[in-house]
Coordinates of C-alpha atoms in Angstrom, one line a residue:
X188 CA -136.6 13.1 -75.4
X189 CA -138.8 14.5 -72.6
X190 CA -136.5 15.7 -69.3
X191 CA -138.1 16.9 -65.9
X192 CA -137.4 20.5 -65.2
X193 CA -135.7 19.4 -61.9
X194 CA -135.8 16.5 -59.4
X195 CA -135.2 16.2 -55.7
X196 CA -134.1 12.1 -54.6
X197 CA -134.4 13.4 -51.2
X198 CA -138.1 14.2 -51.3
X199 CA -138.9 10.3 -52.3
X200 CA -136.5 9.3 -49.2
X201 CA -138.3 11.8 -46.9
X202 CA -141.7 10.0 -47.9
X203 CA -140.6 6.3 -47.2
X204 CA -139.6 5.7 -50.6
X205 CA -135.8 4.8 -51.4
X206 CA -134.4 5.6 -54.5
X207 CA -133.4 2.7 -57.1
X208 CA -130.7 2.5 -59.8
X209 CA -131.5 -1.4 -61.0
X210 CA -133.5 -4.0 -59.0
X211 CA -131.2 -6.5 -59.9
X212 CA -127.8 -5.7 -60.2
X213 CA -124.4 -7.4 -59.1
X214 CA -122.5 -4.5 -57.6
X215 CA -123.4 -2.9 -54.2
X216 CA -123.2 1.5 -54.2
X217 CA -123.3 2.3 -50.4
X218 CA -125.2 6.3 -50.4
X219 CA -125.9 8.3 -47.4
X220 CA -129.0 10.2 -47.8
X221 CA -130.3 12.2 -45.6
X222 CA -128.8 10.6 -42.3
X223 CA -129.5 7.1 -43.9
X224 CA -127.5 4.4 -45.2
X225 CA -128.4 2.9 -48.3
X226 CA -127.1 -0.1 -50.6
X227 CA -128.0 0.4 -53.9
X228 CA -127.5 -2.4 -56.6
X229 CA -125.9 -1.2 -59.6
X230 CA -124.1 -2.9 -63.4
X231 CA -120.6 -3.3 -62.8
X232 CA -120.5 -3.3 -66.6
X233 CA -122.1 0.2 -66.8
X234 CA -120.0 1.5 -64.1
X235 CA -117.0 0.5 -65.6
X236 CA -117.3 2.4 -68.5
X237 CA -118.3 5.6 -67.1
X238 CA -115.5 5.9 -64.8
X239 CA -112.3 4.5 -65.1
X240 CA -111.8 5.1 -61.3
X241 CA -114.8 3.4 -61.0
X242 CA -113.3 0.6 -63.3
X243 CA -109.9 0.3 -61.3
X244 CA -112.3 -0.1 -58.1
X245 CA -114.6 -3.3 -59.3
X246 CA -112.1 -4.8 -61.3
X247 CA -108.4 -4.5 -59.2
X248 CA -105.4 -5.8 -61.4
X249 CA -105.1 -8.6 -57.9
X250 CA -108.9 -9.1 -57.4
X251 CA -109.6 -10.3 -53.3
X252 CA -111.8 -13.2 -53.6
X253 CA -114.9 -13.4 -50.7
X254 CA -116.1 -16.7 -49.5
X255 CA -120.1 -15.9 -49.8
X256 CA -122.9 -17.7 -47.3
X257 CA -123.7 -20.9 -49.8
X258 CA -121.9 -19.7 -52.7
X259 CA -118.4 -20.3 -54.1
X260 CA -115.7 -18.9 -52.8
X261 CA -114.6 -17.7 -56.6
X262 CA -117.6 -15.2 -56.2
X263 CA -116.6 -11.3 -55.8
X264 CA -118.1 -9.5 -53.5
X265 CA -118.6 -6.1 -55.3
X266 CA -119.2 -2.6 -53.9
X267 CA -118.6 0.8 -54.2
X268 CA -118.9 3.2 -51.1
X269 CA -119.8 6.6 -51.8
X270 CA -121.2 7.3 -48.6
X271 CA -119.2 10.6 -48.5
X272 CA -120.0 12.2 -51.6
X273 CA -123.1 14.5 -52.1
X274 CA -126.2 11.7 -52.8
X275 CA -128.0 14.3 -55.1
X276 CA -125.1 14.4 -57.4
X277 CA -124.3 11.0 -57.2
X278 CA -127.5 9.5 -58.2
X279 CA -127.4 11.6 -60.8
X280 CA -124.9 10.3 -62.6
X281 CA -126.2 7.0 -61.7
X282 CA -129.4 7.8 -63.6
X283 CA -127.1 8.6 -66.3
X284 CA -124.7 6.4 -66.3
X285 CA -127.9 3.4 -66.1
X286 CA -129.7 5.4 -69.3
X287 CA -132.3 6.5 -67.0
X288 CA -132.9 9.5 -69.0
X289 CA -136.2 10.1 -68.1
X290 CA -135.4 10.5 -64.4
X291 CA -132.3 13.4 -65.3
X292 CA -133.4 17.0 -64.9
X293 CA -133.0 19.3 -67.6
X294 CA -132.1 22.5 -65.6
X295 CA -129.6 22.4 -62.4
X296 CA -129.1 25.0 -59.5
X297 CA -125.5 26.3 -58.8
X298 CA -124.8 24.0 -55.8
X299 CA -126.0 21.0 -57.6
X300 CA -123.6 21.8 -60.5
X301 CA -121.0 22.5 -58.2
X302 CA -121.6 18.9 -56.6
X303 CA -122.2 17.1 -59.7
X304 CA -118.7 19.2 -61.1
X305 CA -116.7 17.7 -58.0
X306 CA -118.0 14.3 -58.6
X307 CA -117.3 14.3 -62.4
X308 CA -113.5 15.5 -61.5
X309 CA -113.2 12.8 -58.8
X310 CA -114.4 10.1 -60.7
X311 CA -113.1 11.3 -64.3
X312 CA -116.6 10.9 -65.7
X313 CA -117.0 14.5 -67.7
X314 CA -118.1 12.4 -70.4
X315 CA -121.1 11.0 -68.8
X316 CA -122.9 14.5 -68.3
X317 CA -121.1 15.9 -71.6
X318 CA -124.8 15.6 -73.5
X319 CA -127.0 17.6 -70.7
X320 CA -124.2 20.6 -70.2
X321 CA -125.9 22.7 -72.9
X322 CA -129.0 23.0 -70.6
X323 CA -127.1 22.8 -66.9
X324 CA -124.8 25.2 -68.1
X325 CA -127.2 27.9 -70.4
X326 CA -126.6 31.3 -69.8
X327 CA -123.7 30.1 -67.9
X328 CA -121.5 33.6 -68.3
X329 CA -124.5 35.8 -66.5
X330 CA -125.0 33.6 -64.1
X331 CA -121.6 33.2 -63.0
X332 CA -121.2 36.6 -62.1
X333 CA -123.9 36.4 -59.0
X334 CA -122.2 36.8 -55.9
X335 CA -120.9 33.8 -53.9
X336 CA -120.5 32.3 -56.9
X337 CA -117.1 31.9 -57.0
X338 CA -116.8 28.5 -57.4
X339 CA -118.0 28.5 -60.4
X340 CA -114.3 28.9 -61.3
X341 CA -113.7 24.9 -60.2
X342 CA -117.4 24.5 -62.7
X343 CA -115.7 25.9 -65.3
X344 CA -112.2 23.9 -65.3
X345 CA -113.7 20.3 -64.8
X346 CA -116.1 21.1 -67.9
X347 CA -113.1 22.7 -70.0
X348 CA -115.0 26.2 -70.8
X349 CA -111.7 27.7 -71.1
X350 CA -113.1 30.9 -72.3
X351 CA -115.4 31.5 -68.9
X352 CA -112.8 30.2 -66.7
X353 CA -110.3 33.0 -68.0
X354 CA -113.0 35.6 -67.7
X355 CA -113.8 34.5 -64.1
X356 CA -110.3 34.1 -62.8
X357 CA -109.7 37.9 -64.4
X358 CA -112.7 39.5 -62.2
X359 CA -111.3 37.1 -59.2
X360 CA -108.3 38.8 -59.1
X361 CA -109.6 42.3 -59.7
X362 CA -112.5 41.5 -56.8
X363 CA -111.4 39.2 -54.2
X364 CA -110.1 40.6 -50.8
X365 CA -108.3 38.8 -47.6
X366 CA -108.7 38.8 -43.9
X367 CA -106.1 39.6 -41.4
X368 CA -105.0 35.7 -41.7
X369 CA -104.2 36.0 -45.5
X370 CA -107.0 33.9 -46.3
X371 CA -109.0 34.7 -49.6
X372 CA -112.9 35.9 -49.0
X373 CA -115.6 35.5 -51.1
X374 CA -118.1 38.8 -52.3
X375 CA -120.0 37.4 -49.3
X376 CA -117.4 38.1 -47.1
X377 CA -116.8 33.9 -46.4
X378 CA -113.2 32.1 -46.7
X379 CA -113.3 30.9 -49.9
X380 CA -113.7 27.2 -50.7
X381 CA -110.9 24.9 -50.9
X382 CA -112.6 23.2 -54.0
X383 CA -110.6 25.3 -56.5
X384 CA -108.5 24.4 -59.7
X385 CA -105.1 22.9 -58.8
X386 CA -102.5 26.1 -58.5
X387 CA -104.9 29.1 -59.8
X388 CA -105.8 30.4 -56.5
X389 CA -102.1 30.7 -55.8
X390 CA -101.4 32.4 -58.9
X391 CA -104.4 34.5 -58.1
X392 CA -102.6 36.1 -54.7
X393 CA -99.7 36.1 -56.3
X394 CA -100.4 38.7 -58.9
X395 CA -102.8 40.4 -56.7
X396 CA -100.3 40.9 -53.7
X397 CA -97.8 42.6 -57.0
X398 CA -100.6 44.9 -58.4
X399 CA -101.4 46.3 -55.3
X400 CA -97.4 46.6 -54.6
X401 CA -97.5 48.8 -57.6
X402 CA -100.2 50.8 -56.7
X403 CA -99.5 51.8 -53.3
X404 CA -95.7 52.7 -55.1
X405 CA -97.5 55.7 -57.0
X406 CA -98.7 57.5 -54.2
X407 CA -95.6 57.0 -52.3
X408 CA -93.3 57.8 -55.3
X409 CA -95.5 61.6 -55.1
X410 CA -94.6 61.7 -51.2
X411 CA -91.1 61.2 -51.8
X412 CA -90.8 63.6 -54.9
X413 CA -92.5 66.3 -51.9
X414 CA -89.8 65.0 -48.8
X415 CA -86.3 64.3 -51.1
X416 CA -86.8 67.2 -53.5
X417 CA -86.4 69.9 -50.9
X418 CA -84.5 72.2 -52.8
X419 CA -86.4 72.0 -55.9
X420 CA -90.2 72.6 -56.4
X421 CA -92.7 70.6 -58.2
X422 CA -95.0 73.9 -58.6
X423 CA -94.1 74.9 -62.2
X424 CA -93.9 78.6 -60.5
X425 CA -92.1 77.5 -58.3
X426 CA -94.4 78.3 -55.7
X427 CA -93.7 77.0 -52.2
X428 CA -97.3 77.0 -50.4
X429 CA -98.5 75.3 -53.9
X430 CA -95.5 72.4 -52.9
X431 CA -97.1 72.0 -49.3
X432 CA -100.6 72.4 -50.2
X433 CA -100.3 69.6 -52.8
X434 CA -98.3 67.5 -50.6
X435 CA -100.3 67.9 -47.3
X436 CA -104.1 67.2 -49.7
X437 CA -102.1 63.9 -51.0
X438 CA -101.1 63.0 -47.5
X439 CA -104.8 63.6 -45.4
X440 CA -106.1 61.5 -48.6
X441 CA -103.8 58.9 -47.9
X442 CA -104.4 58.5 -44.3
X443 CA -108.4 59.2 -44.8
X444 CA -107.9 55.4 -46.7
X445 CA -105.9 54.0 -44.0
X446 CA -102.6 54.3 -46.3
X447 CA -100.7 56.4 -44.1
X448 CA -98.5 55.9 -42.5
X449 CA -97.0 53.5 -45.5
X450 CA -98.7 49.8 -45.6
X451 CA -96.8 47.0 -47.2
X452 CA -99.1 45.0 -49.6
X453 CA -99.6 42.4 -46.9
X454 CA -101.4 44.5 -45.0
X455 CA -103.9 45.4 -47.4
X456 CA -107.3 43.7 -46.9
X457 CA -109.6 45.2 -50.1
X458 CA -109.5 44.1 -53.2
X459 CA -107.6 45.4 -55.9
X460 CA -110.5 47.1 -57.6
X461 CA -111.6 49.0 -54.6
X462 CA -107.9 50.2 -53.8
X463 CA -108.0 51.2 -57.3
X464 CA -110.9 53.3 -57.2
X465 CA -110.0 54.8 -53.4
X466 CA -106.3 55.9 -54.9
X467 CA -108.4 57.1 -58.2
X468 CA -110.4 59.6 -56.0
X469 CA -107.8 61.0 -54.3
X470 CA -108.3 64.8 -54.1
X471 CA -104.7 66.6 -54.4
X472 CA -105.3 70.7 -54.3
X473 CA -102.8 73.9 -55.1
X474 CA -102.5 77.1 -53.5
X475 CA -104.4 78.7 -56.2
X476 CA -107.4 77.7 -58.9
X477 CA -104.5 79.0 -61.8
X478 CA -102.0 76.3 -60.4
X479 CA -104.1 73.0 -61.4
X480 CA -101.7 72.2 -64.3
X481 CA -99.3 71.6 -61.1
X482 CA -101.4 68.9 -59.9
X483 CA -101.5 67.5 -63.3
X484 CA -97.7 66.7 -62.9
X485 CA -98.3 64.0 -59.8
X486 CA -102.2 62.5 -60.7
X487 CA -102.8 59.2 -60.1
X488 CA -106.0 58.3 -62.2
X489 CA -104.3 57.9 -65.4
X490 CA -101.1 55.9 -63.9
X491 CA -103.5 53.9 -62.3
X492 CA -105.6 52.9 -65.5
X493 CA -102.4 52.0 -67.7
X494 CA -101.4 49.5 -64.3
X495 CA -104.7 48.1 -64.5
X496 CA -104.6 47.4 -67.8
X497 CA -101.5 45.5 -67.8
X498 CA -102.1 42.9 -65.5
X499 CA -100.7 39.9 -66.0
X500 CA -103.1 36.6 -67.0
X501 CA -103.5 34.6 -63.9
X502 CA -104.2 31.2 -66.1
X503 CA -101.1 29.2 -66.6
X504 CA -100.8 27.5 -69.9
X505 CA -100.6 23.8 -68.5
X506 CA -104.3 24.6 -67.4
X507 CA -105.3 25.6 -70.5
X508 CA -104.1 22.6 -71.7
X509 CA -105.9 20.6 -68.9
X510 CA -109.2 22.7 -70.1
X511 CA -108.7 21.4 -73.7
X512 CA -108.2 17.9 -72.6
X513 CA -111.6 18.0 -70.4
X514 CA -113.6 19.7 -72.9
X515 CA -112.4 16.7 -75.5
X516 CA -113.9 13.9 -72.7

């Protein structure tokens, strides 16, 4: 089977010519393209076995019967409006769902996988694409990393990769930052999109607002070994000027960061890799070159690595489950 490289519905609309599913057809699919309004005929039939929320929509369990012009009144007027959802995406599954093979791209841009991904989840149709995710999705774990990709998180569930979707909510919660609202940001530096798995994005903040709890705790825990130890000394000699030149380096580091005076974990905007890496590179001197194993006693970089390792899973096993169940569709 012979598939165009890629397709663009819009292009045959711009140039007069509106696109076709069936030229005969006894179901009505209302599309907006491109600031236009188009009726579409369609096969019930077809429809109803691609989607069983497109089932439940032409065939109601109380059906309304429509009095047409010079028809019977037992006829039902049948229709479909998907006037809000992305027309690209929908007439692609159309095409598909019609056997219009010939017409269905072989390869697919991010957006357009993210809009054919929100359809498939909306309309519980997986299994009509299932056969063409091998090409849309090739090379799917490098691509995925490009940034403002995010969503490819919500890509992921709806097709059950299980697998890519525990990798990408991992590097989400090691990368994503917050503005002064709480909101989550992209890499671009954009509020993230609400089209996210149900729950993760939660769970996501959740651990994140912990893990930075416990790493602004290390560097605290050093400043108050320095201000409630002041009768002992954390200078193996005993050494008082090592004590305050250890504590006052730690302290200008700190505040260099924006770190002191204490912040809670709320008030921390970056993302858990980039606090990370600033606490990592915190310079903390002695009084004297011989006094470095002092030092030794209150670093940071190997605390920090052991914390980072430990993070907890962000994916819940009921979406794992829910993974399993799409990738089965």
């Amino acid at each position: 089977m012979s598939l165009p490289e890629s397709s663009s519905e819009m292009e045959d609309v711009n140039n007069g010519n509106s696109p076709v599913i069936l030229d005969s057809g006894d179901v009505r699919l209302l599309v907006s393209y491109s600031n236009q309004s188009l009726a579409l005929l369609g096969s019930s039939q077809v429809l109803s076995l691609a989607s069983p929320v497109w089932n439940k929509t032409l065939n109601p369990p109380f059906p309304k019967l429509v009095s047409k012009e010079g028809g019977n009144n037992n006829i039902q007027d049948k229709q479909i409006d998907f006037s809000e959802d992305d027309a690209e995406a929908l007439l692609l599954l159309l095409r598909i769902a019609h056997l219009q093979f010939s017409k269905v791209p072989s390869t697919l841009e991010f957006d357009a996988i993210l809009n054919v991904a929100i359809l498939c989840d909306k309309y519980d149709c997986v299994g009509v694409v299932k056969p063409w995710l091998p090409l849309w999705l090739m090379n799917e774990e490098t691509r995925c990393n490009e940034p403002g990709y995010e969503n490819w998180l919500f890509i992921a569930w709806v097709f059950g990769r299980e697998k890519l979707f525990g990798l990408l909510a991992k590097k989400l919660l090691r990368e994503m930052k917050t503005n002064d609202e709480g909101e989550s940001l992209a890499s671009t530096g954009e509020v993230l999109s609400s089209q996210m798995p149900l729950d993760i994005i939660e769970n996501i903040m959740s651990i994140r607002h912990d893990t930075i709890k416990d790493l602004l705790k290390l560097p605290y825990d050093r400043v108050d070994r320095f201000e409630k130890n002041k009768n002992s000394f954390i200078c193996f000699d005993n050494e008082k000027r090592c004590d305050s030149m250890m504590y006052g380096s730690l302290l200008i580091g700190l505040r260099e960061f924006g770190l002191w005076p204490r912040q809670s974990p709320d008030t921390i905007n970056i993302s858990v890799q980039d606090l990370a890496s600033q606490l990592s590179s915190l310079s903390i001197f002695p009084f004297e070159e011989d006094h470095y194993h002092c030092v030794n006693t209150i670093a940071l970089a190997g605390k920090i690595a052991s914390l980072l390792s430990s993070i907890p899973d962000p994916v819940l096993q009921s979406q794992c489950r829910q993974m399993g169940i799409q990738s089965r569709k």
